[in-house]
Short mmCIF file of C-alpha atoms and ligand atoms in Angstrom, two decimals:
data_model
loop_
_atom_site.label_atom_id
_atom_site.label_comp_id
_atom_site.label_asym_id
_atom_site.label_seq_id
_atom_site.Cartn_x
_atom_site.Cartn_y
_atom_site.Cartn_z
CA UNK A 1 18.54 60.68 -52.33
CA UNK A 2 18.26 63.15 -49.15
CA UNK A 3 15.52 63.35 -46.70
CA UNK A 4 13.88 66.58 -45.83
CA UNK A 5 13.66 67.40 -42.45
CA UNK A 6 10.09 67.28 -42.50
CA UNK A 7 10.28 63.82 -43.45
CA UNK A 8 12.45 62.67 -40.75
CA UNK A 9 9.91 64.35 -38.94
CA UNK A 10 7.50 61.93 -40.12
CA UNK A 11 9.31 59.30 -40.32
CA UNK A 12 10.27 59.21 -36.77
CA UNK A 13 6.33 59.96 -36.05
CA UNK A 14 6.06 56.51 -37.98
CA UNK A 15 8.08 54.61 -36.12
CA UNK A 16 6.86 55.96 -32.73
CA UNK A 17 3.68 54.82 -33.49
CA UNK A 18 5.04 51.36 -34.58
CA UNK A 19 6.30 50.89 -31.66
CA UNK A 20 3.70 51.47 -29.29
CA UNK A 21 1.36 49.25 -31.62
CA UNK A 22 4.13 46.57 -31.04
CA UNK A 23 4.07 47.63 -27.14
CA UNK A 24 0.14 47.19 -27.37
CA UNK A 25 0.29 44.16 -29.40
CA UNK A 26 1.96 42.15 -26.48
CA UNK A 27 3.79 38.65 -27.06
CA UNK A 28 1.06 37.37 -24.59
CA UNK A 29 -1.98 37.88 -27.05
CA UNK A 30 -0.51 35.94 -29.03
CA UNK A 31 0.30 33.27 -26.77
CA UNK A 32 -2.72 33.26 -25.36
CA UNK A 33 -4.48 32.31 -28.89
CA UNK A 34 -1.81 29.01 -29.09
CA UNK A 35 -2.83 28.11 -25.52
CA UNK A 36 -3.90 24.65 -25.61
CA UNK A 37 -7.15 23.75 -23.87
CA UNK A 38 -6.94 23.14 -20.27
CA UNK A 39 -8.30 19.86 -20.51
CA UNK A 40 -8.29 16.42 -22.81
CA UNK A 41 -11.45 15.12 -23.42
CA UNK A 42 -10.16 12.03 -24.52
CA UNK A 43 -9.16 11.23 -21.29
CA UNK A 44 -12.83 11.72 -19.99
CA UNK A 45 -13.90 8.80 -22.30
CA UNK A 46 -11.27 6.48 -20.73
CA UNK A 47 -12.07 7.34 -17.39
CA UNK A 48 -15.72 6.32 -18.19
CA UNK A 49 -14.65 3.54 -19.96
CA UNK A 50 -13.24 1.54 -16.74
CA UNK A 51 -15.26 -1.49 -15.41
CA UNK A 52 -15.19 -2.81 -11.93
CA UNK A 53 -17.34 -5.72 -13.28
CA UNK A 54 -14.12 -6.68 -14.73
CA UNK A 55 -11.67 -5.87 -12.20
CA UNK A 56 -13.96 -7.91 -9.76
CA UNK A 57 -13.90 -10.87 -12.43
CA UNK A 58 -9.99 -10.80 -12.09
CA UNK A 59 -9.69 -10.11 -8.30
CA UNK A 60 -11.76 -13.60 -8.11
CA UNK A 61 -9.38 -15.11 -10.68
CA UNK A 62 -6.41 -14.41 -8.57
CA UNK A 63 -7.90 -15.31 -5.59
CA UNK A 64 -9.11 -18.76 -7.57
CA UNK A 65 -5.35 -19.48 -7.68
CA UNK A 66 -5.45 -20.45 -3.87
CA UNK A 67 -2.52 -19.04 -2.95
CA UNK A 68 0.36 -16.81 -5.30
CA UNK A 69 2.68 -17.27 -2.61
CA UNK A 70 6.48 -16.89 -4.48
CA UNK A 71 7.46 -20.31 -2.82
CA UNK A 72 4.16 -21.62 -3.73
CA UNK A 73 3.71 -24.29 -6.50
CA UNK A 74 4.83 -23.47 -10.35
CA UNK A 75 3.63 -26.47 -11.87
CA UNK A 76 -0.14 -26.62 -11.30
CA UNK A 77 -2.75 -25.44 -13.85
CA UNK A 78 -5.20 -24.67 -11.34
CA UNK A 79 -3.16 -23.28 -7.61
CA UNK A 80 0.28 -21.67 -7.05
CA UNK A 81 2.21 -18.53 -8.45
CA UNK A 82 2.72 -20.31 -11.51
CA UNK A 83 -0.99 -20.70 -12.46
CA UNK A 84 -1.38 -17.29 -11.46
CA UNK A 85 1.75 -15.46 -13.83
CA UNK A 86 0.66 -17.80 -16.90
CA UNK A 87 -2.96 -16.67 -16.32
CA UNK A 88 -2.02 -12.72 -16.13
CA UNK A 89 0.04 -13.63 -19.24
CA UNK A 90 -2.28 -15.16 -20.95
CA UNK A 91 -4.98 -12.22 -20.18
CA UNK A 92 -2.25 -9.87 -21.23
CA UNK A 93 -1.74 -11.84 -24.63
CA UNK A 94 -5.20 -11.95 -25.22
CA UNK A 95 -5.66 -7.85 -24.64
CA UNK A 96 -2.95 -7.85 -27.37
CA UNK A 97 -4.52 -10.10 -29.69
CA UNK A 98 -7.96 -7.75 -29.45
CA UNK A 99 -5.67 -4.71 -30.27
CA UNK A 100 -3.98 -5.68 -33.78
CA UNK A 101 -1.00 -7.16 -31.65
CA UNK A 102 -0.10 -3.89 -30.10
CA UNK A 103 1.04 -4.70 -26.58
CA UNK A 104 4.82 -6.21 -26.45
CA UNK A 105 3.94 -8.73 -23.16
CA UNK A 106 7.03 -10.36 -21.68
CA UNK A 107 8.21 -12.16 -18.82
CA UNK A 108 10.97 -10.93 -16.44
CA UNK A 109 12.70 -13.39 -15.15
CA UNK A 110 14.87 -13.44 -11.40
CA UNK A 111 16.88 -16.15 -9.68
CA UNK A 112 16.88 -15.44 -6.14
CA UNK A 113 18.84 -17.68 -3.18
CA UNK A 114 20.32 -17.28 -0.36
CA UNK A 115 18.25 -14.99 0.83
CA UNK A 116 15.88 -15.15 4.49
CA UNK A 117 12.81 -14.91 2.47
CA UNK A 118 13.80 -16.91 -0.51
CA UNK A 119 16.11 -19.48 0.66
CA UNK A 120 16.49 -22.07 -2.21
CA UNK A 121 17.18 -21.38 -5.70
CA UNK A 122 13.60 -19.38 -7.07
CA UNK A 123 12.86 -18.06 -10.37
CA UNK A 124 10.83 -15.17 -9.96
CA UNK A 125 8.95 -14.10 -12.59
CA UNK A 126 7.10 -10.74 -13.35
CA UNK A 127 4.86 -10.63 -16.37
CA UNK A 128 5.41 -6.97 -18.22
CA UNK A 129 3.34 -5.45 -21.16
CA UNK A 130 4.70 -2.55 -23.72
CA UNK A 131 2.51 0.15 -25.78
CA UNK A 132 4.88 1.17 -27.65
CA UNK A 133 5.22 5.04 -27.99
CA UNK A 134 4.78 6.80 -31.24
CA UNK A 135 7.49 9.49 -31.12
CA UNK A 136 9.39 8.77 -27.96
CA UNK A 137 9.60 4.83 -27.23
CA UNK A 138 12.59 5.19 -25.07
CA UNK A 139 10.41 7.44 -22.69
CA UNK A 140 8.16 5.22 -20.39
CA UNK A 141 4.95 5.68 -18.19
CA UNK A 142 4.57 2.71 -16.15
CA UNK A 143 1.81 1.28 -14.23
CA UNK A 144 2.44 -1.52 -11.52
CA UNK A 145 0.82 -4.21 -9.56
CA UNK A 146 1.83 -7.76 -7.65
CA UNK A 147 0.92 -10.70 -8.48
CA UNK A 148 2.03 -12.89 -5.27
CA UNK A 149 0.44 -13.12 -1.63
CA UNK A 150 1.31 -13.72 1.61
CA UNK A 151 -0.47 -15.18 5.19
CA UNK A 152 0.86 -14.39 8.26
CA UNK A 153 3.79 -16.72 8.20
CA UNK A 154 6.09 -15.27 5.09
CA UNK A 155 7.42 -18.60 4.74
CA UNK A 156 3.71 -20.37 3.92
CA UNK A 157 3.52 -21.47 1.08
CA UNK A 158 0.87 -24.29 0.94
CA UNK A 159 -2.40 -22.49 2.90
CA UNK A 160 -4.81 -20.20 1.45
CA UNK A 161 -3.59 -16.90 0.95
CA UNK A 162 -6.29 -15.17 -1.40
CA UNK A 163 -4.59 -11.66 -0.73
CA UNK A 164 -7.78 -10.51 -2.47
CA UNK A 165 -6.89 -6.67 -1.72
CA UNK A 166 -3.11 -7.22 -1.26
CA UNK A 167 -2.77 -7.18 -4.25
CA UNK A 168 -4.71 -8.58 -6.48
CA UNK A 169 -6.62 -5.40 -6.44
CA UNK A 170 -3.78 -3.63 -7.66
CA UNK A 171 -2.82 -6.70 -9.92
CA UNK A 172 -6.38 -6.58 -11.62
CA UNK A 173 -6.53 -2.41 -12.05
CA UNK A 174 -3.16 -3.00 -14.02
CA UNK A 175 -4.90 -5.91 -16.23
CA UNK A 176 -7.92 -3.19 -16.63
CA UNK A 177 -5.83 -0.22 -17.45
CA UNK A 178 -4.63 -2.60 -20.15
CA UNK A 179 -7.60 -3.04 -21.14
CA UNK A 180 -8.75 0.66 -21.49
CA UNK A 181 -5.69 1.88 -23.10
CA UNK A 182 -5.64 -0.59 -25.74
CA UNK A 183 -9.20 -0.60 -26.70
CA UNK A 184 -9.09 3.20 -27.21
CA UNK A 185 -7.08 2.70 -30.53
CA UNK A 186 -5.39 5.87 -29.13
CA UNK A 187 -1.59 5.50 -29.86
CA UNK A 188 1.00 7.73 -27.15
CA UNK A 189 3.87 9.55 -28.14
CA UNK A 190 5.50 7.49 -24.89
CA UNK A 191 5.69 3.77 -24.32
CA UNK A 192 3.49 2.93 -21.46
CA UNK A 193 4.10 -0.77 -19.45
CA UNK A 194 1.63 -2.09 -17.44
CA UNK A 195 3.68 -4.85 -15.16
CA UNK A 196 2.48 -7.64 -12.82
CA UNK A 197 5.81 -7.66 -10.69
CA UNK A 198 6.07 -11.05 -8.35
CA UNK A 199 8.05 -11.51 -5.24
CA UNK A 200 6.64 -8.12 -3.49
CA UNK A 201 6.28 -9.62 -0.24
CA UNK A 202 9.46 -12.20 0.10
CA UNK A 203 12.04 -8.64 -0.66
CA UNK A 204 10.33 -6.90 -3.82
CA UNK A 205 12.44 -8.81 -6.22
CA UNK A 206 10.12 -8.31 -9.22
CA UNK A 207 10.73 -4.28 -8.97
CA UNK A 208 14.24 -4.20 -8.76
CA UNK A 209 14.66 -6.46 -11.80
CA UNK A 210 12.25 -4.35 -14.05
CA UNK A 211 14.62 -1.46 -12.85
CA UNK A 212 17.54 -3.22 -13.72
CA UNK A 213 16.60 -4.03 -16.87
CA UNK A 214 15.10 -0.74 -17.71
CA UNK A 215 18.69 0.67 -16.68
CA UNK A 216 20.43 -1.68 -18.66
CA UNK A 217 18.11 -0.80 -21.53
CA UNK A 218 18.39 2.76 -21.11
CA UNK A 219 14.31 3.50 -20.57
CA UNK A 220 13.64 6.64 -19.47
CA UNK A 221 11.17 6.24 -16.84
CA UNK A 222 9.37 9.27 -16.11
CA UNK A 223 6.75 8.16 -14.31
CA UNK A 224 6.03 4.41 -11.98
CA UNK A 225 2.73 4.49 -10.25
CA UNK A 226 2.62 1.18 -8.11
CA UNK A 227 -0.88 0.86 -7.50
CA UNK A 228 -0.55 -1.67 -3.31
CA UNK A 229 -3.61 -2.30 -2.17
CA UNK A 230 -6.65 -0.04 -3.71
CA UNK A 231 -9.77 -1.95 -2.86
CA UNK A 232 -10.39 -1.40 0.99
CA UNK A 233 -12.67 1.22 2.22
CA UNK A 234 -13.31 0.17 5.74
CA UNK A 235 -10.73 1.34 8.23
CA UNK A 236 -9.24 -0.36 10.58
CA UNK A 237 -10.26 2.65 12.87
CA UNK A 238 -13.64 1.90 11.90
CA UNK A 239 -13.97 4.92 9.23
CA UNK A 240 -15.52 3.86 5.71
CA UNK A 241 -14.63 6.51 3.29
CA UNK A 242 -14.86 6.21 -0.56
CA UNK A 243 -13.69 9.44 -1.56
CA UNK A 244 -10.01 10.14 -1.27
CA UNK A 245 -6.85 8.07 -2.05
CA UNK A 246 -3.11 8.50 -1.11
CA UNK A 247 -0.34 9.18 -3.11
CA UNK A 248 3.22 8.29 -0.84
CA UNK A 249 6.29 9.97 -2.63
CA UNK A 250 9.81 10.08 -1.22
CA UNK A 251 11.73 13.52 -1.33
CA UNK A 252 14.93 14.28 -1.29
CA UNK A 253 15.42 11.00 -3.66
CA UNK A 254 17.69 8.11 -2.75
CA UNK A 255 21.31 8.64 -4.12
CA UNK A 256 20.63 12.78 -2.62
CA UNK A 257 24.50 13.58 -2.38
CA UNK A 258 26.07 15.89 0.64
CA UNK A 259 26.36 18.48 -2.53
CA UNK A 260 22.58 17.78 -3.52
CA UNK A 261 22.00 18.61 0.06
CA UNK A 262 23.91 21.62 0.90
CA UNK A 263 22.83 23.14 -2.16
CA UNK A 264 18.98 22.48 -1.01
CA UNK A 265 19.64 24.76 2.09
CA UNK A 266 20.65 27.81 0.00
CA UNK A 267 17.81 26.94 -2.73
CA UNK A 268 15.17 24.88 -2.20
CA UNK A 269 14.29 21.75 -3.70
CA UNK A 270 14.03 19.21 -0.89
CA UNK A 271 10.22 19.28 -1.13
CA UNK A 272 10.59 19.10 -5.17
CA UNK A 273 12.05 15.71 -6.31
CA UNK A 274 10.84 13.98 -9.51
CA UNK A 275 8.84 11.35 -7.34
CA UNK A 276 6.99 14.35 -5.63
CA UNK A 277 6.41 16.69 -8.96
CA UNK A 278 4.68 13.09 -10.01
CA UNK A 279 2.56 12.80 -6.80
CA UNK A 280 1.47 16.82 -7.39
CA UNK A 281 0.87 15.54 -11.02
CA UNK A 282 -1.54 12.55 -9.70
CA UNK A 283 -3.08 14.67 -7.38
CA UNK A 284 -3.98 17.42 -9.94
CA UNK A 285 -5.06 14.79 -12.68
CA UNK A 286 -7.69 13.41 -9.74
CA UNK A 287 -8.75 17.45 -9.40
CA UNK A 288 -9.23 17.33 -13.65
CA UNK A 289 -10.36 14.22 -14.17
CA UNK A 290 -11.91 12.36 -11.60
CA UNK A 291 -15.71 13.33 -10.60
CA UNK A 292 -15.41 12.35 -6.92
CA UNK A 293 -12.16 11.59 -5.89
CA UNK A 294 -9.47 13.51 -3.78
CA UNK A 295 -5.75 12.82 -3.64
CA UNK A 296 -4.11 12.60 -0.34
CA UNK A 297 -0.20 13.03 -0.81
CA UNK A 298 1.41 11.74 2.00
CA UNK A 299 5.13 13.23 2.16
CA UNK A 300 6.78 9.97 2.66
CA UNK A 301 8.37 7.09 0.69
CA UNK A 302 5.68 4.66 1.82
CA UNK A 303 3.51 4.05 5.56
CA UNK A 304 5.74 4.40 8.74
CA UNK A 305 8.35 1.90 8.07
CA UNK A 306 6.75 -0.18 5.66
CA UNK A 307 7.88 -1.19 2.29
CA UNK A 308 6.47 -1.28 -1.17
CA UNK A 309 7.24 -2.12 -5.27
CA UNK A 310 7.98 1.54 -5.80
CA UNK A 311 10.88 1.55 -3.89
CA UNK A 312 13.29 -0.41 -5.93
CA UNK A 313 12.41 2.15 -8.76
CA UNK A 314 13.08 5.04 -6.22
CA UNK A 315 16.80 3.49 -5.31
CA UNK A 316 17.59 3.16 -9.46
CA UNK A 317 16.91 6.64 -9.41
CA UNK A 318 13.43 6.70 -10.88
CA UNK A 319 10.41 8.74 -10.32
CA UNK A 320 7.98 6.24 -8.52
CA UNK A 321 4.96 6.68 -6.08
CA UNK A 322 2.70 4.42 -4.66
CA UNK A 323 -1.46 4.97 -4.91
CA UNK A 324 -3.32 3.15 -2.20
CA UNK A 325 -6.53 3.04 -0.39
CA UNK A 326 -6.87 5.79 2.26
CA UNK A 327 -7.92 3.48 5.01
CA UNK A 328 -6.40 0.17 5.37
CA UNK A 329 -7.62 -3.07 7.16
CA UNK A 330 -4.85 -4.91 8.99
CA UNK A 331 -7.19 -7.72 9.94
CA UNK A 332 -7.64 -7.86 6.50
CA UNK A 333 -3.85 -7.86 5.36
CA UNK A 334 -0.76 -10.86 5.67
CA UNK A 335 -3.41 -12.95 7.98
CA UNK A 336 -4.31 -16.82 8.42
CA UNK A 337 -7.91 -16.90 7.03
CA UNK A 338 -9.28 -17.63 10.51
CA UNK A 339 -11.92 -16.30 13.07
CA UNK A 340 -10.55 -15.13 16.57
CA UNK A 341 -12.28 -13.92 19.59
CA UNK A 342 -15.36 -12.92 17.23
CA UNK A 343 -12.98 -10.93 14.72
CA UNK A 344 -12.62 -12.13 10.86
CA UNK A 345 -9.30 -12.42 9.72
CA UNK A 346 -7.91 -12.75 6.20
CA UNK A 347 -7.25 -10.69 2.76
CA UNK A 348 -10.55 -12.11 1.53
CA UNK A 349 -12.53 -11.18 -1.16
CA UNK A 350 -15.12 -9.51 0.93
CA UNK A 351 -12.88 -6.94 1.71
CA UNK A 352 -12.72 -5.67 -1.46
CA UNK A 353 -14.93 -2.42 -2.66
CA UNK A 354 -14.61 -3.18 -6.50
CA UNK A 355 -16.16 0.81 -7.50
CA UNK A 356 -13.68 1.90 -5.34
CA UNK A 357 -10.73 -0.06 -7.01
CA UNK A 358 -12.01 0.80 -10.59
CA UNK A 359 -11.90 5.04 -9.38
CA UNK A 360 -8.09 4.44 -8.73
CA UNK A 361 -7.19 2.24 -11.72
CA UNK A 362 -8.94 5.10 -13.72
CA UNK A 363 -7.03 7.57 -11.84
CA UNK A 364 -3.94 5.34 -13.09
CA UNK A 365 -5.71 5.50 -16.83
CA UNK A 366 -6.01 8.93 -16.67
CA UNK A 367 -2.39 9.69 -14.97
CA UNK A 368 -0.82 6.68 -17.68
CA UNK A 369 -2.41 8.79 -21.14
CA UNK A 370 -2.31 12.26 -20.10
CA UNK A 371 2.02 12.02 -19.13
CA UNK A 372 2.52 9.50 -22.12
CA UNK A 373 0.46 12.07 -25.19
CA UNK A 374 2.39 15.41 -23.29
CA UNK A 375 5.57 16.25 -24.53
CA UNK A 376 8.60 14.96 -22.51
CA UNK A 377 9.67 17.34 -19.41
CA UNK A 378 11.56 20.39 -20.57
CA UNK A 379 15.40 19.76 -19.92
CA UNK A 380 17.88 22.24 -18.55
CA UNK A 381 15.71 24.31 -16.51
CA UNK A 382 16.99 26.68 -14.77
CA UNK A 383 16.07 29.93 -12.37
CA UNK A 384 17.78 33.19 -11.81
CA UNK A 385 17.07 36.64 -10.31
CA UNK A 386 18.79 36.97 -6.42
CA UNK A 387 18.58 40.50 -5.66
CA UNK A 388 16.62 41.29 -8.90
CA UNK A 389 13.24 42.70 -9.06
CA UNK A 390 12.36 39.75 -10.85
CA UNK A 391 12.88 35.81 -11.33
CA UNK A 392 14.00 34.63 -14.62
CA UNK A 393 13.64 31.02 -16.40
CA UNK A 394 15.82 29.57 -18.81
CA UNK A 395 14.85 26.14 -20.30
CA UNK A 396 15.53 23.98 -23.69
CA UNK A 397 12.75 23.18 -25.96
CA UNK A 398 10.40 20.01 -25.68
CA UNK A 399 9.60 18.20 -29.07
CA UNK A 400 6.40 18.21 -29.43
CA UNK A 401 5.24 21.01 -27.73
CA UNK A 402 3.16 23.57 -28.02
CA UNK A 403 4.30 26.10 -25.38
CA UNK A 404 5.43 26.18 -21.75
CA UNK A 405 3.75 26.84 -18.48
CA UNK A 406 5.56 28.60 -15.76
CA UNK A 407 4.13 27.24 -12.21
CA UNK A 408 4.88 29.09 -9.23
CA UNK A 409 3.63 28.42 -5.17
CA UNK A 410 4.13 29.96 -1.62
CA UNK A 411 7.07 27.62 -0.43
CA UNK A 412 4.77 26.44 2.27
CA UNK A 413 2.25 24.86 -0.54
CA UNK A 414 2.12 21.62 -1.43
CA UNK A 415 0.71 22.30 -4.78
CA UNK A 416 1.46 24.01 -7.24
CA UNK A 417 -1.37 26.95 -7.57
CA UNK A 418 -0.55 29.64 -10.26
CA UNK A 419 0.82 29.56 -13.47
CA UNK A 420 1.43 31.40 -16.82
CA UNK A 421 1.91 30.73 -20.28
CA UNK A 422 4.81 31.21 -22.52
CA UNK A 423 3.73 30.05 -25.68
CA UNK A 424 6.59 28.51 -27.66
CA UNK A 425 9.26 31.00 -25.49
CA UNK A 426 12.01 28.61 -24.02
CA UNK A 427 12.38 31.96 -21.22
CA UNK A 428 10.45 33.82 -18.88
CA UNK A 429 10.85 36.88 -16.83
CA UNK A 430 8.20 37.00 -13.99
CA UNK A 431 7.67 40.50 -12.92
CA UNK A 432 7.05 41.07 -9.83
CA UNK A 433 7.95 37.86 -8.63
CA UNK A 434 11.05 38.13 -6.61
CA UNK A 435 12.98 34.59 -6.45
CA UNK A 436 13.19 34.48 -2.69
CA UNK A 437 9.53 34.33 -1.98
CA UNK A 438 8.47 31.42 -4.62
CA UNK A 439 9.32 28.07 -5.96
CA UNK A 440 9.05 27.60 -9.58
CA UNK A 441 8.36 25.00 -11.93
CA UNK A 442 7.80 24.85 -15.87
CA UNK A 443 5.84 21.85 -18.01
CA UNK A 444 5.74 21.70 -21.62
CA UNK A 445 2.37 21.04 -23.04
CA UNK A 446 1.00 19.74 -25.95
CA UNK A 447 -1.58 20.71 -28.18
CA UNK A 448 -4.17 18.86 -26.93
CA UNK A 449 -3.57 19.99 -23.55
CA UNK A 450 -1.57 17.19 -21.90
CA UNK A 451 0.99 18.81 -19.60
CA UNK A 452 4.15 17.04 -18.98
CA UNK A 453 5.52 16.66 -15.26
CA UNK A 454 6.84 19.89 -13.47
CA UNK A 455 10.41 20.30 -13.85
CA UNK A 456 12.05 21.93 -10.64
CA UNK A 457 14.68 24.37 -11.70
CA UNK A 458 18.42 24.53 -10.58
CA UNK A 459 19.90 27.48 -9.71
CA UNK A 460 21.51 29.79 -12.25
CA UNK A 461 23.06 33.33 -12.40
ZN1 LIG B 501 1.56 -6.99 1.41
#
């Protein structure tokens, strides 16, 4: 069957045509119609559902307990660190019981000796709850508080040590983000643990056993927010301030290798470890979620010098911040309850803003559901493009998802400010965009709109 010329003629009209409808039909429209919306309302309805009624309830519990020292006494029903772990157990239990038995609540158990702040044989024990995730229970979100307290001789275990603030303010947000979570009915395609981890203040024994076990257990822990201290609001330097919290993340992460290091001075990346994409994550959730609340990242593990339960999480290699209070009170923390020269002294309960504490634990709340219903992080991302026009991404495919955002920034900004959508495209070529000038990122997001953390690419041809 031949073809007259005239209907080549047409035929190549035809296909002309086609393709500049195909040209004018972009990919992008219809990516655009699969992008998911930029928020999840059902996080709004957790957010509002946090009490500080109750988080003051359980501050005063803790501080009932006299003193949650690690050395204190384990026997009591009423005083000591053993009251205190079977009471946050019990609580824990009893959260379960109200949600169909949904919460797997354990205690972690450490024997520590020999040590300067734990001399004789001590079993510390952290109390640790499990949601267990629908689609991806390996993958955990993980919120953390302490349960013990300290005066200001480590060693003291017998005197009053309420450590109202420090941190039974963090140790009650966990109890109420329990709380929240549960009572949703909402299920999360990740596992999310809420822990009470003990022995912060004698060497933070109760973090580096919950890492060691989740290593030995093979977790994947994408996320620890240890919440230290979130109820003060009166400086030290006499500033009262409501409004903002901090978010301390450590990057270039422990373990960084001379390799890891060199290869940072050729492209990037020492601004851009996992703990830090988490801290941009927080601080963007507060910006989406939270009414009247700024994040502060502070580029730093923790405060100059100082030491905290995230850190033990940091050294197994896991992403781990710490949210606290902006201003602290060091009158107010690792004190003698006492009055001197006119000045109060003591973590006491007066110290403790209970609205502020129940913002942050709903920052937590909202942090905790939005990473554990996104898909996981995208895996093998990767960037191209020196001396190109233009930077190219390469990255494997999320479960779950329903597309990809590419993130890009100045390399002076600590956030990161523009983005574009992919749709279900596991590759991106940014016109325009030349690699030297920008850091990227890409998130896989689900249908509902929960984005998962920024993944920081490595370098490619
Ligand atoms: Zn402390």
């Amino acid at each position: 069957m031949g073809l007259e010329r005239q209907d080549l003629r047409i035929l190549a009209r035809a296909a002309a045509l086609l393709a500049m409808v195909a040209l004018e039909t972009p990919a992008l429209a219809t990516a655009q119609e699969s992008l998911p919306p930029a928020r999840d309302a059902r996080i709004d309805a957790l957010v509002g559902a946090v009490s500080a009624d109750r988080i003051e309830a359980d501050v005063r519990s803790l501080v009932g307990f006299g003193t949650r020292h690690t050395l204190s006494d384990t026997l009591s029903p009423t005083r000591g660190i053993g009251a205190a772990r079977r009471w946050i157990k019990a609580e824990l239990d009893a959260v379960s019981a109200a949600c169909g038995g949904c919460l797997e609540v354990t205690y972690q158990r450490a024997l520590v000796a020999g040590e300067p702040r734990v001399p004789d044989s001590t079993w510390v024990v952290s109390v640790v709850a499990v949601l267990r995730g629908t689609d991806d229970p390996d993958r955990y979100v993980i919120m953390t508080g302490d349960i013990d307290s300290r005066v200001s001789d480590i060693m003291n275990a017998i005197d009053s040590s309420p450590g109202a603030n420090d941190n039974a303010s963090g140790m009650a947000g966990v109890l109420e983000a329990a709380r929240v979570i549960t009572a949703s009915g909402h299920r999360f395609r990740a596992s999310i643990a809420f822990a009470g981890l003990a022995g912060e203040e004698q060497g933070l024994y109760g973090g580096a056993r919950m890492a060691e076990v989740a290593g030995q257990e093979g977790w994947r822990i994408e996320a620890v927010l240890n919440n230290d201290m979130i109820g003060n609001v009166q400086g030290v330097d006499g500033v009262i301030e409501n409004s903002t919290a901090r978010v301390f993340s450590e990057s270039p992460p422990a373990g960084t290798t001379e390799a890891e290091l060199r290869r940072m001075r050729f492209f990037g990346g020492e601004v851009d470890s996992p703990s830090r994409q988490l801290a941009r994550y927080v601080d963007r959730i507060a910006d989406d979620y939270l009414v009247n609340l700024d994040v502060r990242m502070i580029y730093r593990l923790d405060r100059f010098g100082r030491g905290g339960h995230h850190r033990p999480f940091n050294d197994a290699g896991f992403p781990a911040v710490r949210i606290m209070e902006t201003h602290e009170n060091y009158a107010r923390q690792h004190q003698d309850v006492r009055v001197e020269n006119g000045i109060a002294y003591g973590d006491v309960i007066e110290g403790v803003d209970f609205d502020y504490a129940a913002t942050l634990t709903a920052l937590n709340v909202a942090t905790l559901a939005s990473l554990a219903w996104a898909p996981a992080p995208p895996d093998s991302v990767a960037v191209a493009g020196a001396v190109e026009p233009a930077a190219r991404l390469t990255w494997a495919p999320s479960p779950g998802a329903a597309g990809y955002k590419v993130y890009w920034r100045d390399t002076t900004s600590p956030t990161w400010d523009r983005w574009t959508w992919t749709g279900d495209a596991t590759v991106a070529t940014m016109t325009g965009l030349v690699v030297d000038n920008w850091f990227f990122g890409v998130a896989a997001v689900s249908p509902e709109g929960d984005e998962s953390l920024v993944v920081f690419p490595a370098p490619t041809r």
